[in-house]
Every structure is written in C-alpha cells, then in structure tokens.
Amino acid sequence: MIRYWFLVFFLLGNMARSFAQQQYVYKGIIADYETSAAIPFATVALFNDDVLIDGVSSDENGKFQITTTAAFTHFEISFIGYKTTTLNKSELENPDNIEIRLGASNLQLDEVVIQAEQTTTTLKIDRKVVNLGADLQQSGATVLEAFDQITEIQTDLGTGTLSLRGSGNVRLLVNGKPSGLSASELLGQLPAASVQKVEIITSPSAKNQADGLSGIINIVLKKETSRGLNTNLNAGVGTKRYNYGVDGNYNSSWVNFRWNASQAGREMDSKQSIKQFYNNGNTRDFFAPHDFNGLVRKAAAGLDFFIDDNNELSFGFDYTDDYHSFNNNTFYSNVTNRKDFVYTRNSSHTHKTTELNSNYRKQFAKEGHFIELDYNIAINENLLPATDFEEGNFLFEEEQRNKNTLQQFGLDYTLPLNTKTTIETGLLWNDRKLESFDYFLLNGGVAANEVFDYREQIFGIYGVASFQMGSINAQTGLRYEYFNSKSTNTRNNETTNLVFSNLFPSVHFSRKINESNTISLGYSKRVSRPNFHHINPFQMGNQYFQWEANPGLKPELSDNLEFNIQHNGNPFNWSFSTFYRNRKDVILWLQNIDTEGVQTIRFDNLGKKQSYGVEGDFGHAFKPYWNAQLSANYYYTKAEQQAPITFDEQFSSNIILKNTFKITKHVSTDISYRYSLKNQNEFRFIQPRHRLDLAVRASFLENRIVANLRIIDVLDNNLRKSTLITDQIVQNEVWRFQSQTFGVLFNLNYKLFQNQGKTRTRKQRDYEHGGSKD
C-alpha cells in the first residue's frame, strides 16, 4: 500500500505545476473551400519561422484546438488531396473562431499519405480513445505487440495473455464485433498497421453489451475512403518472421470500393524450466522447449454506397486462414522413483474465419438525428489434432473439430431534442452456435467419438440520455439483457439450460474546467456469465494436464466506479485515473496438482473481490526534436474467498518511459524502457523484470518510401520467473520466450489517380454501431 499512496502523491504533485503555465488557446474549424464540408483529421502545425513548435489534428467534425506557451509566426494546414495553406499569426482576428478553407490540390500523381507519428489519447465521457499514429515501436508489429506499448492495456508477449487494469476478464471486440478466436490468437493475426484507433472502455455506458468485468477493448480498423484510386504496399522481415500486403480503395462521388490482402509468417521458440517440490517430499523437474510455426493469410473487401446526402449503405467481407504448429519435447528429470524420460507432443491449430457485414444508416434533416441497422455473421472453423509419445512410444492421439457461428443484429437510434439534450436507444440480438467434436484414441484402446453442442442467445435493449449543463456533460442510461444458453454432450450425457436476466445502469459526468483540463466520473454495472469456455468438456490436455468443466456456475457481477482527469498543454501534458471495482460471485480459475504431478483446471464461484487502481501518463516536449512520456500504473485487489487460496492480496504495476527524437527531417528514433514490478495473483507471483526497446524510422524519395527498424528487448534479458504455491506443491518456473526480435518494415503509400470532377467530402463512417456498441 505504501507504493500505492506514493504513486498517488507523485501524480497529484505534478498536476499543480501545469496549471501555473501561461497559455494561449487557438480554436477553429477546417472546411472544404467549395462545399464548406468539414474536413476531419486535417493536420494543423504551428511554426516559428522554419521551426516546428507543435501540431494537432482536427477531430471528426473538422474542429481543432491548440494550446501553446511558445512564440510562433504562422500555422500550416494540410490534408490529403488539398493544397497546404499558411495562416500568419498577424492575420488572426479571433483566436477562438478560426475558419480555414482548403482548396483541392491539382496534383494527379505523387500524392503520399503521411500518418501522424505520435499516438494521441482522447478522454471522452465514457472511454479513452487511443488514436494510433505511426509510432516507431509499432512498426511491423502485430496488435498484440502494439498493445504492449499502451500502458492502459497489459499484455504478455510470451503467453499471449491480455488484461485490462490487472484483470483478464475483458471483452475484446474488432469494429464493435466479438470474435470466435481467443484473444491471443486474434491479436496475433492482426497487423498493427491496420488499426486506426483503440477504444479503452473501462466504464462502459448502457449502450454497450454488459459482458467484460474490467471493461471493453474495441479495435477499430482503418477503412480507406480517400478520393480517387489509392494503393498502399508494405513488406517486412524480422527475426524468424516476414509479412507483406497490399491495400487500397477507389472512391468516386457515390461509391467507395476498398480491399486488402496480406500474408504473414512467423516462427518462435521458447524454453520453459520448472522445478516442483511436493509436500510429501517428492520432486520433479522438467525442461520444455516450445517450437511454434505459424502462417496467416487475410483477404478483405468492402463497398460503401453514398446513396444521397442522408443515406449510406455498406457491405463488408473478411476471410482469414490461420495455421500454426507446435512441436514440444519435454525432458523430465529428478522424478521421484522414476528414471528420466522424454515426453513428446506434436500438434497444430487451423483456424478459418469468414465474416460478412452489412450496415445501413439514415440521416434525418436535423444534425445528429439518425437511425442505423447493422448485421454481422462470422463463421469460425477450427481443427486441432495432437499426438503424444513417451520415449518414442505412442500414447494417444486426439483431434478436436469445432464450428463456431456468431450472428449479431443491432438497431440504434439517436435523437437530439435540442442543442444540449440527446436521446439514444437501441436493441441487440446475439446468437452463438458451437458444434464441437472430439476424437480420442488411446494406445491399445478403442477410438471414442464425442459431441458437444452449445447454443447461446442474448437479447438486449438500452436507453441513454445525454445532457449539457454549462461546462458539465452528463449521461445516464439503463440496459436490460436476457441471456439463455443450452448445451448437450455425449461424454456424460449431460445437458444444461441456463437463463439469466439483469438490469445494468450507468451514470457518467464530465466537466471541462478550462481549455486544457477535463475531468470525468463514471459508474457502470458489468457481468461475466458462464459460457462455452466454462462448460465445454472438450479441452486439449495430456496425461499431466486435465480439464474439468463446471456447468453449475453462476454469473459474476461487478460495480465499477472511476475518476479521470486530463491536461492537454504545451509543452507539458498529463492524465490521471483512479478506480474502484466490487465483484461478487467471482468466477475463479482453480488449479490442483496431485502427488502424481497431474494438474486439474476448473472454474468455480468463490466469493468476493475489491479492486483499486491508479494510472498516470506524463508527456513533456523538452525540445522541438525531443518528446518524452512517462506512464505508470498500480493495481491492488483484496479477495474474500470461500475456498482456500494462497494469496488473498493481489497486485501488479508497470512503468514505461518513452523518448522520441527527431534526428533529421527524415530520420526519427524511439527508445522505450519498461519495468514491471512484482505481480501476484491467487496462487502465483511473478518476479520483477525489465526490457529496453529501440526503433528507428527513415523516409526516402520525398516520403514515398518509409523504412522502419525495431528491436524488442535489446538486452535480451526479459525472463519470466514465477513461483506457484498450492496446498500440494511449490513450483519454481523460468520461462525464456523469444523476447528479443528484430524487425524491418518497408512501406510505400502512393496515390495513383485523383478525380478531377466535383466530389463530396464525406464524413468517414465506422460501421460499428457508433464505435463500440455491440
């Protein structure tokens, strides 16, 4: 707790410094010269003669705000397809109402898309939005590796696990839709370059489906809508990995066709050493090198029809073929009453996912008054064969096949009653159907074929009202969800029929103290229901690892309360968050290791948990060429369990220091240092560890080609050392996964053709129920 309060005082002590700075605020809007339509995401740069002082991007409504304490001479405003415009400081009449009109560029060739280099975080009333720039540490990475650079999200590059605010109970979405894949498999498939932004919704409003106790992470993918014919080529190579792909679009005045295709291959090796000491005096050690080989192929296409000014229709198609194999030889030694031996498992996973989406949006005459319908279907087919040997002798073979079909229909309606009051309502239908088949053949035995069928449906309806009262924005909402799941399995002739019905309120407030400082307060109720992961008896195991299903689980409910404050200034910016979470009927992952070394895993409801946490981010522009950012978090949980656990106090914390340097006009570098303090959960603690990452970017041919070099874990010492303690055993583990990686990425982004006729500047739509509604 001393570390907790030290971090709180450290964060609060730095807040006061920023308020004392004398600042000047400039606000305005960027619009098309001919049509007067707002231009979202235009670049507004502040210069003092030839020296770049600061810069921002306009929001989705074309509005911008820039705060500075430095002297400057002029603005430079630019956007793809428009002429760069200069506005001198002496020409400003009203700093609070600057209107800038951009005229279309006459260039037909040599248009290059340059993405902002800096990732920015925006605090909204019920979420944080991380707009991913072309951060050097994300170049050529998967989304799992990109998340490793976002302090609000905790990932483990070795195990592929994902958590939010110290809890793994997080709902992961892509474009507002769930996936049939696990988090590690899904995040390992997606390239970071395909992501536009990440919505971190730790206090979801009633608009959002109630699953996910710690919140929602929604990954919003890019959808290219630039006018004309555009294409982007990229390729990368690194330590035991490669990737290449192409994406682009053709946009006329009434239709936009977009496409992308990519292939990525990766090999990875890791080494796991474990020493086990049983309470009866027995011992067992084993050394397990894991060899991974994966190949991911993706293809996607979409059509957006701009029927008229008030009607938009979109169709999307996405196909992914993901294959990876595992070859493991585990060397057992120091086994009580037994000679050393080798245990071998050869296995593979094949995931094929097809996704179709359709979306219609009707905009009425009143600004912000619309109705939106969305339908999505994803079919995920999986094949998981495995064969086990001991000392070269066949033991058994197993093959699992499953087909996971997810359907989702959503209807959302928004009505602004006046300039300060808006009503939102909608409904959702989710349907999941799982067909799972298990084949098992024991040496000398008879093959067994078992079937598990699962069907889950959720119906939800919500209402949300938003109000503006002076500098205060308020939002209150209520959601009702009906959940029903049925399952049958032939292994033990067991059936289940679970029905749950719940109300989920939410309340949020935010206040803009001044142009630089915003605070927010939010409450939400969340749920974690028993699903097919908990009650499916077919899980891959071996003679030393067994899975036990529990169809009698109850839902776990959580009340979440959080407070946020954000300061955006120049040259200093910071944010601070703190939260409290109260969980009941906690669904806990229990593990038991018997005297024969067989580990059994099952889930059960085991009492209550109270969690607290703080998060802080501090950024400072020391020089025009040097930006630094310090991020830190600390999470603490007190457990009150009905079953015995080893540690009733659990905690985790991380610190990241990032320095970005603009060496020349065409060369930038990033040095990031991460330190993870001791991490402790119910049965295990992980010792502190640290990592140093380096990245360099260089641009050539007037930015037509960009090359990136990234080195993860420069010192190659990011070992994961942990200790597991239960009633039966003490287990010490050292995991050396392939942490150190080198990666080089080449990117070419080129406009091949631009329409010369009259076109409309459309607001870019994210067909995802308003960003995160699902």
Short mmCIF file of C-alpha atoms in Angstrom, two decimals, residues 27 125 418-421 466-474 509-515 517-519:
data_model
loop_
_atom_site.label_atom_id
_atom_site.label_comp_id
_atom_site.label_asym_id
_atom_site.label_seq_id
_atom_site.Cartn_x
_atom_site.Cartn_y
_atom_site.Cartn_z
CA LYS A 27 -9.66 27.16 -31.79
CA ILE A 125 -17.24 10.84 -21.22
CA ASN A 418 -32.12 20.37 -28.69
CA THR A 419 -28.51 21.57 -28.71
CA LYS A 420 -27.97 20.33 -25.15
CA THR A 421 -30.03 17.15 -24.86
CA SER A 466 -27.10 12.93 -22.57
CA PHE A 467 -27.29 16.46 -21.17
CA GLN A 468 -25.12 19.55 -21.28
CA MET A 469 -25.35 21.96 -18.36
CA GLY A 470 -22.86 24.77 -18.82
CA SER A 471 -19.38 23.22 -18.64
CA ILE A 472 -20.78 19.88 -17.41
CA ASN A 473 -21.76 16.99 -19.65
CA ALA A 474 -23.88 14.22 -18.12
CA PHE A 509 -20.24 13.10 -15.76
CA SER A 510 -17.51 15.18 -17.36
CA ARG A 511 -16.54 18.80 -16.87
CA LYS A 512 -14.25 20.97 -18.93
CA ILE A 513 -12.53 23.11 -16.30
CA ASN A 514 -10.83 25.23 -18.95
CA GLU A 515 -9.47 24.79 -22.48
CA ASN A 517 -8.22 20.49 -18.36
CA THR A 518 -11.08 17.98 -18.31
CA ILE A 519 -12.33 15.73 -15.50
#
